[in-house]
């Protein structure tokens, strides 16, 4: 009589089905930082605004939901570190501490708490269905604005109304689109992961 091996616990976030060693953890965190860096190069300038429309926040919410709160936070901290030391990972290939401390630096710094919030909610399963994922990913982007807008107003010496008009309002359609994209991709990824686990158990 042989005993079946104990079943692996169901993952709370997608990464838990992949991270089986410290090396895997490091690769996942690096991958999250590099995905954010890649999407940062999808950039459109906004007339009259120092803040470009980029794919960065899509990278933040996708990686945070997939990695969970601590890995997601680590990925964004690594992303900021890579940019601060001079690698061209920020929007339009920019880099350096000056970009972090400048008028748009608050948006970059806001990626860190946004990743933690989204990752924490993802651990509770809110990324697994479109109708719960969509509001989650909208809230994640609002966290970025909650840090970026006051920073922009202070650094650029703008009034609150002006900061909102150049640093928030133009980004609402893009933010909604990015939330919709993520709200489609994450539940789809979960369905594929469940199908893969079911196939593996059947073998």
PDB file of C-alpha atoms in Angstrom:
ATOM      1  CA  UNK A   1       0.000   0.000   0.000  1.00  0.00           C
ATOM      2  CA  UNK A   2       1.428   3.361  -1.005  1.00  0.00           C
ATOM      3  CA  UNK A   3       0.414   6.706   0.273  1.00  0.00           C
ATOM      4  CA  UNK A   4      -0.298   9.483  -2.201  1.00  0.00           C
ATOM      5  CA  UNK A   5       1.914  12.529  -1.764  1.00  0.00           C
ATOM      6  CA  UNK A   6       0.199  15.359   0.099  1.00  0.00           C
ATOM      7  CA  UNK A   7      -1.549  17.804  -2.183  1.00  0.00           C
ATOM      8  CA  UNK A   8       0.086  21.183  -2.552  1.00  0.00           C
ATOM      9  CA  UNK A   9      -1.975  23.917  -0.893  1.00  0.00           C
ATOM     10  CA  UNK A  10      -3.956  26.066  -3.244  1.00  0.00           C
ATOM     11  CA  UNK A  11      -2.070  29.245  -4.051  1.00  0.00           C
ATOM     12  CA  UNK A  12      -3.401  32.552  -2.767  1.00  0.00           C
ATOM     13  CA  UNK A  13      -1.713  34.404  -5.644  1.00  0.00           C
ATOM     14  CA  UNK A  14      -0.486  33.136  -8.991  1.00  0.00           C
ATOM     15  CA  UNK A  15       3.189  33.310  -8.028  1.00  0.00           C
ATOM     16  CA  UNK A  16       2.712  30.774  -5.247  1.00  0.00           C
ATOM     17  CA  UNK A  17       2.255  28.123  -7.902  1.00  0.00           C
ATOM     18  CA  UNK A  18       5.652  29.025  -9.379  1.00  0.00           C
ATOM     19  CA  UNK A  19       7.899  30.107  -6.510  1.00  0.00           C
ATOM     20  CA  UNK A  20       9.440  26.947  -5.069  1.00  0.00           C
ATOM     21  CA  UNK A  21      12.831  28.312  -4.020  1.00  0.00           C
ATOM     22  CA  UNK A  22      14.582  31.566  -3.189  1.00  0.00           C
ATOM     23  CA  UNK A  23      15.933  31.622  -6.740  1.00  0.00           C
ATOM     24  CA  UNK A  24      12.411  31.407  -8.137  1.00  0.00           C
ATOM     25  CA  UNK A  25      11.337  34.217  -5.820  1.00  0.00           C
ATOM     26  CA  UNK A  26      14.161  36.410  -7.104  1.00  0.00           C
ATOM     27  CA  UNK A  27      13.323  35.680 -10.725  1.00  0.00           C
ATOM     28  CA  UNK A  28       9.671  36.573 -10.165  1.00  0.00           C
ATOM     29  CA  UNK A  29      10.538  39.856  -8.466  1.00  0.00           C
ATOM     30  CA  UNK A  30      13.003  40.733 -11.228  1.00  0.00           C
ATOM     31  CA  UNK A  31      10.395  39.813 -13.822  1.00  0.00           C
ATOM     32  CA  UNK A  32       7.889  42.149 -12.174  1.00  0.00           C
ATOM     33  CA  UNK A  33      10.388  45.017 -12.261  1.00  0.00           C
ATOM     34  CA  UNK A  34      11.287  44.331 -15.898  1.00  0.00           C
ATOM     35  CA  UNK A  35       7.640  44.124 -16.975  1.00  0.00           C
ATOM     36  CA  UNK A  36       7.007  47.523 -15.401  1.00  0.00           C
ATOM     37  CA  UNK A  37      10.117  48.869 -17.139  1.00  0.00           C
ATOM     38  CA  UNK A  38       8.977  47.504 -20.484  1.00  0.00           C
ATOM     39  CA  UNK A  39       5.483  48.947 -20.209  1.00  0.00           C
ATOM     40  CA  UNK A  40       6.991  52.288 -19.138  1.00  0.00           C
ATOM     41  CA  UNK A  41       8.298  52.651 -22.682  1.00  0.00           C
ATOM     42  CA  UNK A  42       4.699  52.737 -23.943  1.00  0.00           C
ATOM     43  CA  UNK A  43       4.485  56.484 -23.429  1.00  0.00           C
ATOM     44  CA  UNK A  44       2.411  59.349 -24.824  1.00  0.00           C
ATOM     45  CA  UNK A  45       2.987  62.965 -23.911  1.00  0.00           C
ATOM     46  CA  UNK A  46       0.025  65.009 -22.675  1.00  0.00           C
ATOM     47  CA  UNK A  47      -0.080  68.619 -23.933  1.00  0.00           C
ATOM     48  CA  UNK A  48       0.375  71.023 -21.045  1.00  0.00           C
ATOM     49  CA  UNK A  49       1.215  68.299 -18.538  1.00  0.00           C
ATOM     50  CA  UNK A  50       4.627  67.170 -17.272  1.00  0.00           C
ATOM     51  CA  UNK A  51       3.165  63.692 -16.695  1.00  0.00           C
ATOM     52  CA  UNK A  52       3.061  61.319 -19.704  1.00  0.00           C
ATOM     53  CA  UNK A  53       0.514  58.587 -20.212  1.00  0.00           C
ATOM     54  CA  UNK A  54       2.415  55.311 -19.846  1.00  0.00           C
ATOM     55  CA  UNK A  55       1.859  51.614 -19.390  1.00  0.00           C
ATOM     56  CA  UNK A  56       3.690  51.606 -16.057  1.00  0.00           C
ATOM     57  CA  UNK A  57       0.645  51.405 -13.831  1.00  0.00           C
ATOM     58  CA  UNK A  58      -0.616  48.439 -15.865  1.00  0.00           C
ATOM     59  CA  UNK A  59       2.660  46.709 -15.035  1.00  0.00           C
ATOM     60  CA  UNK A  60       2.251  47.613 -11.376  1.00  0.00           C
ATOM     61  CA  UNK A  61      -1.252  46.199 -10.968  1.00  0.00           C
ATOM     62  CA  UNK A  62      -0.560  43.092 -13.052  1.00  0.00           C
ATOM     63  CA  UNK A  63       2.615  42.156 -11.203  1.00  0.00           C
ATOM     64  CA  UNK A  64       1.213  43.034  -7.782  1.00  0.00           C
ATOM     65  CA  UNK A  65      -1.840  40.830  -8.274  1.00  0.00           C
ATOM     66  CA  UNK A  66       0.265  37.966  -9.614  1.00  0.00           C
ATOM     67  CA  UNK A  67       3.067  38.224  -7.055  1.00  0.00           C
ATOM     68  CA  UNK A  68       1.220  39.221  -3.889  1.00  0.00           C
ATOM     69  CA  UNK A  69       1.896  42.094  -1.483  1.00  0.00           C
ATOM     70  CA  UNK A  70       5.511  41.524  -0.478  1.00  0.00           C
ATOM     71  CA  UNK A  71       6.839  40.286  -3.805  1.00  0.00           C
ATOM     72  CA  UNK A  72       4.885  43.001  -5.614  1.00  0.00           C
ATOM     73  CA  UNK A  73       6.275  45.652  -3.293  1.00  0.00           C
ATOM     74  CA  UNK A  74       9.787  44.251  -3.770  1.00  0.00           C
ATOM     75  CA  UNK A  75       9.386  44.315  -7.565  1.00  0.00           C
ATOM     76  CA  UNK A  76       8.479  48.004  -7.537  1.00  0.00           C
ATOM     77  CA  UNK A  77      11.267  48.871  -5.109  1.00  0.00           C
ATOM     78  CA  UNK A  78      13.677  47.074  -7.438  1.00  0.00           C
ATOM     79  CA  UNK A  79      12.235  48.965 -10.401  1.00  0.00           C
ATOM     80  CA  UNK A  80      12.848  52.299  -8.673  1.00  0.00           C
ATOM     81  CA  UNK A  81      16.341  51.207  -7.670  1.00  0.00           C
ATOM     82  CA  UNK A  82      17.218  50.209 -11.236  1.00  0.00           C
ATOM     83  CA  UNK A  83      16.095  53.606 -12.465  1.00  0.00           C
ATOM     84  CA  UNK A  84      17.840  55.483  -9.662  1.00  0.00           C
ATOM     85  CA  UNK A  85      21.222  53.893 -10.460  1.00  0.00           C
ATOM     86  CA  UNK A  86      20.980  54.947 -14.084  1.00  0.00           C
ATOM     87  CA  UNK A  87      19.296  52.181 -16.051  1.00  0.00           C
ATOM     88  CA  UNK A  88      16.826  53.614 -18.609  1.00  0.00           C
ATOM     89  CA  UNK A  89      13.732  51.984 -17.135  1.00  0.00           C
ATOM     90  CA  UNK A  90      11.526  55.006 -16.539  1.00  0.00           C
ATOM     91  CA  UNK A  91       9.178  56.441 -19.173  1.00  0.00           C
ATOM     92  CA  UNK A  92      10.878  57.484 -22.422  1.00  0.00           C
ATOM     93  CA  UNK A  93      14.085  55.742 -21.329  1.00  0.00           C
ATOM     94  CA  UNK A  94      14.691  58.196 -18.490  1.00  0.00           C
ATOM     95  CA  UNK A  95      16.655  57.349 -15.366  1.00  0.00           C
ATOM     96  CA  UNK A  96      18.380  58.858 -12.367  1.00  0.00           C
ATOM     97  CA  UNK A  97      17.572  60.101  -8.892  1.00  0.00           C
ATOM     98  CA  UNK A  98      16.567  63.444 -10.398  1.00  0.00           C
ATOM     99  CA  UNK A  99      13.568  61.832 -12.052  1.00  0.00           C
ATOM    100  CA  UNK A 100      12.504  60.319  -8.739  1.00  0.00           C
ATOM    101  CA  UNK A 101      12.795  63.654  -6.959  1.00  0.00           C
ATOM    102  CA  UNK A 102      11.227  65.690  -9.752  1.00  0.00           C
ATOM    103  CA  UNK A 103       7.648  66.739 -10.366  1.00  0.00           C
ATOM    104  CA  UNK A 104       6.582  63.303 -11.603  1.00  0.00           C
ATOM    105  CA  UNK A 105       8.536  61.360  -8.993  1.00  0.00           C
ATOM    106  CA  UNK A 106       5.509  60.971  -6.752  1.00  0.00           C
ATOM    107  CA  UNK A 107       3.812  58.795  -9.334  1.00  0.00           C
ATOM    108  CA  UNK A 108       6.838  56.497  -9.377  1.00  0.00           C
ATOM    109  CA  UNK A 109       7.018  56.343  -5.591  1.00  0.00           C
ATOM    110  CA  UNK A 110       3.271  55.681  -5.532  1.00  0.00           C
ATOM    111  CA  UNK A 111       3.880  52.388  -7.314  1.00  0.00           C
ATOM    112  CA  UNK A 112       5.208  50.906  -4.068  1.00  0.00           C
ATOM    113  CA  UNK A 113       2.103  51.342  -1.861  1.00  0.00           C
ATOM    114  CA  UNK A 114      -0.144  50.597  -4.858  1.00  0.00           C
ATOM    115  CA  UNK A 115       1.611  47.258  -5.373  1.00  0.00           C
ATOM    116  CA  UNK A 116       1.200  46.384  -1.714  1.00  0.00           C
ATOM    117  CA  UNK A 117      -2.519  47.269  -1.664  1.00  0.00           C
ATOM    118  CA  UNK A 118      -3.301  45.364  -4.865  1.00  0.00           C
ATOM    119  CA  UNK A 119      -1.209  42.384  -3.793  1.00  0.00           C
ATOM    120  CA  UNK A 120      -2.910  42.257  -0.408  1.00  0.00           C
ATOM    121  CA  UNK A 121      -6.367  42.298  -1.996  1.00  0.00           C
ATOM    122  CA  UNK A 122      -5.276  39.672  -4.522  1.00  0.00           C
ATOM    123  CA  UNK A 123      -4.357  37.345  -1.655  1.00  0.00           C
ATOM    124  CA  UNK A 124      -8.028  37.528  -0.696  1.00  0.00           C
ATOM    125  CA  UNK A 125      -9.057  36.434  -4.185  1.00  0.00           C
ATOM    126  CA  UNK A 126     -10.281  39.759  -5.548  1.00  0.00           C
ATOM    127  CA  UNK A 127      -8.263  39.355  -8.748  1.00  0.00           C
ATOM    128  CA  UNK A 128      -9.912  36.075  -9.764  1.00  0.00           C
ATOM    129  CA  UNK A 129     -13.184  37.432 -11.167  1.00  0.00           C
ATOM    130  CA  UNK A 130     -13.623  40.326 -13.557  1.00  0.00           C
ATOM    131  CA  UNK A 131     -16.268  42.087 -11.474  1.00  0.00           C
ATOM    132  CA  UNK A 132     -14.050  42.179  -8.380  1.00  0.00           C
ATOM    133  CA  UNK A 133     -10.771  42.652 -10.236  1.00  0.00           C
ATOM    134  CA  UNK A 134     -11.896  45.784 -12.092  1.00  0.00           C
ATOM    135  CA  UNK A 135     -12.594  47.923  -8.992  1.00  0.00           C
ATOM    136  CA  UNK A 136      -9.449  46.556  -7.344  1.00  0.00           C
ATOM    137  CA  UNK A 137      -7.264  47.669 -10.239  1.00  0.00           C
ATOM    138  CA  UNK A 138      -8.955  51.070 -10.336  1.00  0.00           C
ATOM    139  CA  UNK A 139      -8.235  51.510  -6.627  1.00  0.00           C
ATOM    140  CA  UNK A 140      -4.624  50.463  -7.193  1.00  0.00           C
ATOM    141  CA  UNK A 141      -4.164  53.247  -9.714  1.00  0.00           C
ATOM    142  CA  UNK A 142      -5.882  55.748  -7.423  1.00  0.00           C
ATOM    143  CA  UNK A 143      -3.237  54.961  -4.798  1.00  0.00           C
ATOM    144  CA  UNK A 144      -0.602  56.045  -7.326  1.00  0.00           C
ATOM    145  CA  UNK A 145      -2.437  59.332  -7.875  1.00  0.00           C
ATOM    146  CA  UNK A 146      -2.868  59.810  -4.121  1.00  0.00           C
ATOM    147  CA  UNK A 147       0.921  60.026  -3.857  1.00  0.00           C
ATOM    148  CA  UNK A 148       1.665  61.589  -7.231  1.00  0.00           C
ATOM    149  CA  UNK A 149      -0.791  64.503  -7.227  1.00  0.00           C
ATOM    150  CA  UNK A 150       0.298  66.218  -3.976  1.00  0.00           C
ATOM    151  CA  UNK A 151       3.931  65.626  -4.993  1.00  0.00           C
ATOM    152  CA  UNK A 152       3.280  67.228  -8.390  1.00  0.00           C
ATOM    153  CA  UNK A 153       1.501  70.189  -6.812  1.00  0.00           C
ATOM    154  CA  UNK A 154       4.379  70.850  -4.413  1.00  0.00           C
ATOM    155  CA  UNK A 155       7.264  70.177  -6.799  1.00  0.00           C
ATOM    156  CA  UNK A 156       5.780  72.162  -9.697  1.00  0.00           C
ATOM    157  CA  UNK A 157       4.202  74.790  -7.426  1.00  0.00           C
ATOM    158  CA  UNK A 158       0.744  74.213  -8.786  1.00  0.00           C
ATOM    159  CA  UNK A 159      -2.589  74.838  -7.124  1.00  0.00           C
ATOM    160  CA  UNK A 160      -4.781  71.850  -6.351  1.00  0.00           C
ATOM    161  CA  UNK A 161      -7.164  72.535  -9.236  1.00  0.00           C
ATOM    162  CA  UNK A 162      -4.313  72.928 -11.709  1.00  0.00           C
ATOM    163  CA  UNK A 163      -2.588  69.796 -10.453  1.00  0.00           C
ATOM    164  CA  UNK A 164      -5.793  67.816 -10.901  1.00  0.00           C
ATOM    165  CA  UNK A 165      -6.348  69.196 -14.411  1.00  0.00           C
ATOM    166  CA  UNK A 166      -2.850  68.288 -15.627  1.00  0.00           C
ATOM    167  CA  UNK A 167      -1.989  65.346 -13.396  1.00  0.00           C
ATOM    168  CA  UNK A 168      -5.226  63.416 -12.958  1.00  0.00           C
ATOM    169  CA  UNK A 169      -8.127  64.223 -15.305  1.00  0.00           C
ATOM    170  CA  UNK A 170      -6.305  63.435 -18.586  1.00  0.00           C
ATOM    171  CA  UNK A 171      -5.409  59.982 -17.268  1.00  0.00           C
ATOM    172  CA  UNK A 172      -8.887  58.761 -16.361  1.00  0.00           C
ATOM    173  CA  UNK A 173      -9.711  57.087 -19.715  1.00  0.00           C
ATOM    174  CA  UNK A 174      -6.312  55.383 -19.844  1.00  0.00           C
ATOM    175  CA  UNK A 175      -6.583  54.283 -16.235  1.00  0.00           C
ATOM    176  CA  UNK A 176      -9.965  52.705 -16.908  1.00  0.00           C
ATOM    177  CA  UNK A 177      -8.612  50.949 -20.007  1.00  0.00           C
ATOM    178  CA  UNK A 178      -5.630  49.561 -18.074  1.00  0.00           C
ATOM    179  CA  UNK A 179      -7.919  48.345 -15.290  1.00  0.00           C
ATOM    180  CA  UNK A 180     -10.127  46.574 -17.853  1.00  0.00           C
ATOM    181  CA  UNK A 181      -7.105  44.918 -19.498  1.00  0.00           C
ATOM    182  CA  UNK A 182      -5.823  43.674 -16.140  1.00  0.00           C
ATOM    183  CA  UNK A 183      -9.320  42.578 -15.067  1.00  0.00           C
ATOM    184  CA  UNK A 184      -9.486  40.361 -18.175  1.00  0.00           C
ATOM    185  CA  UNK A 185      -5.934  38.991 -17.998  1.00  0.00           C
ATOM    186  CA  UNK A 186      -5.780  38.002 -14.324  1.00  0.00           C
ATOM    187  CA  UNK A 187      -8.981  35.913 -14.194  1.00  0.00           C
ATOM    188  CA  UNK A 188      -7.917  34.287 -17.458  1.00  0.00           C
ATOM    189  CA  UNK A 189      -4.520  33.455 -15.944  1.00  0.00           C
ATOM    190  CA  UNK A 190      -6.259  31.918 -12.917  1.00  0.00           C
ATOM    191  CA  UNK A 191      -8.442  29.750 -15.155  1.00  0.00           C
ATOM    192  CA  UNK A 192      -5.369  28.522 -17.020  1.00  0.00           C
ATOM    193  CA  UNK A 193      -3.557  27.836 -13.742  1.00  0.00           C
ATOM    194  CA  UNK A 194      -6.514  25.834 -12.387  1.00  0.00           C
ATOM    195  CA  UNK A 195      -6.729  23.839 -15.612  1.00  0.00           C
ATOM    196  CA  UNK A 196      -2.999  23.091 -15.395  1.00  0.00           C
ATOM    197  CA  UNK A 197      -3.306  21.901 -11.781  1.00  0.00           C
ATOM    198  CA  UNK A 198      -6.272  19.712 -12.670  1.00  0.00           C
ATOM    199  CA  UNK A 199      -4.327  18.144 -15.546  1.00  0.00           C
ATOM    200  CA  UNK A 200      -1.297  17.562 -13.300  1.00  0.00           C
ATOM    201  CA  UNK A 201      -3.452  15.821 -10.651  1.00  0.00           C
ATOM    202  CA  UNK A 202      -5.036  13.594 -13.283  1.00  0.00           C
ATOM    203  CA  UNK A 203      -1.662  12.253 -14.439  1.00  0.00           C
TER     204      UNK A 203
END
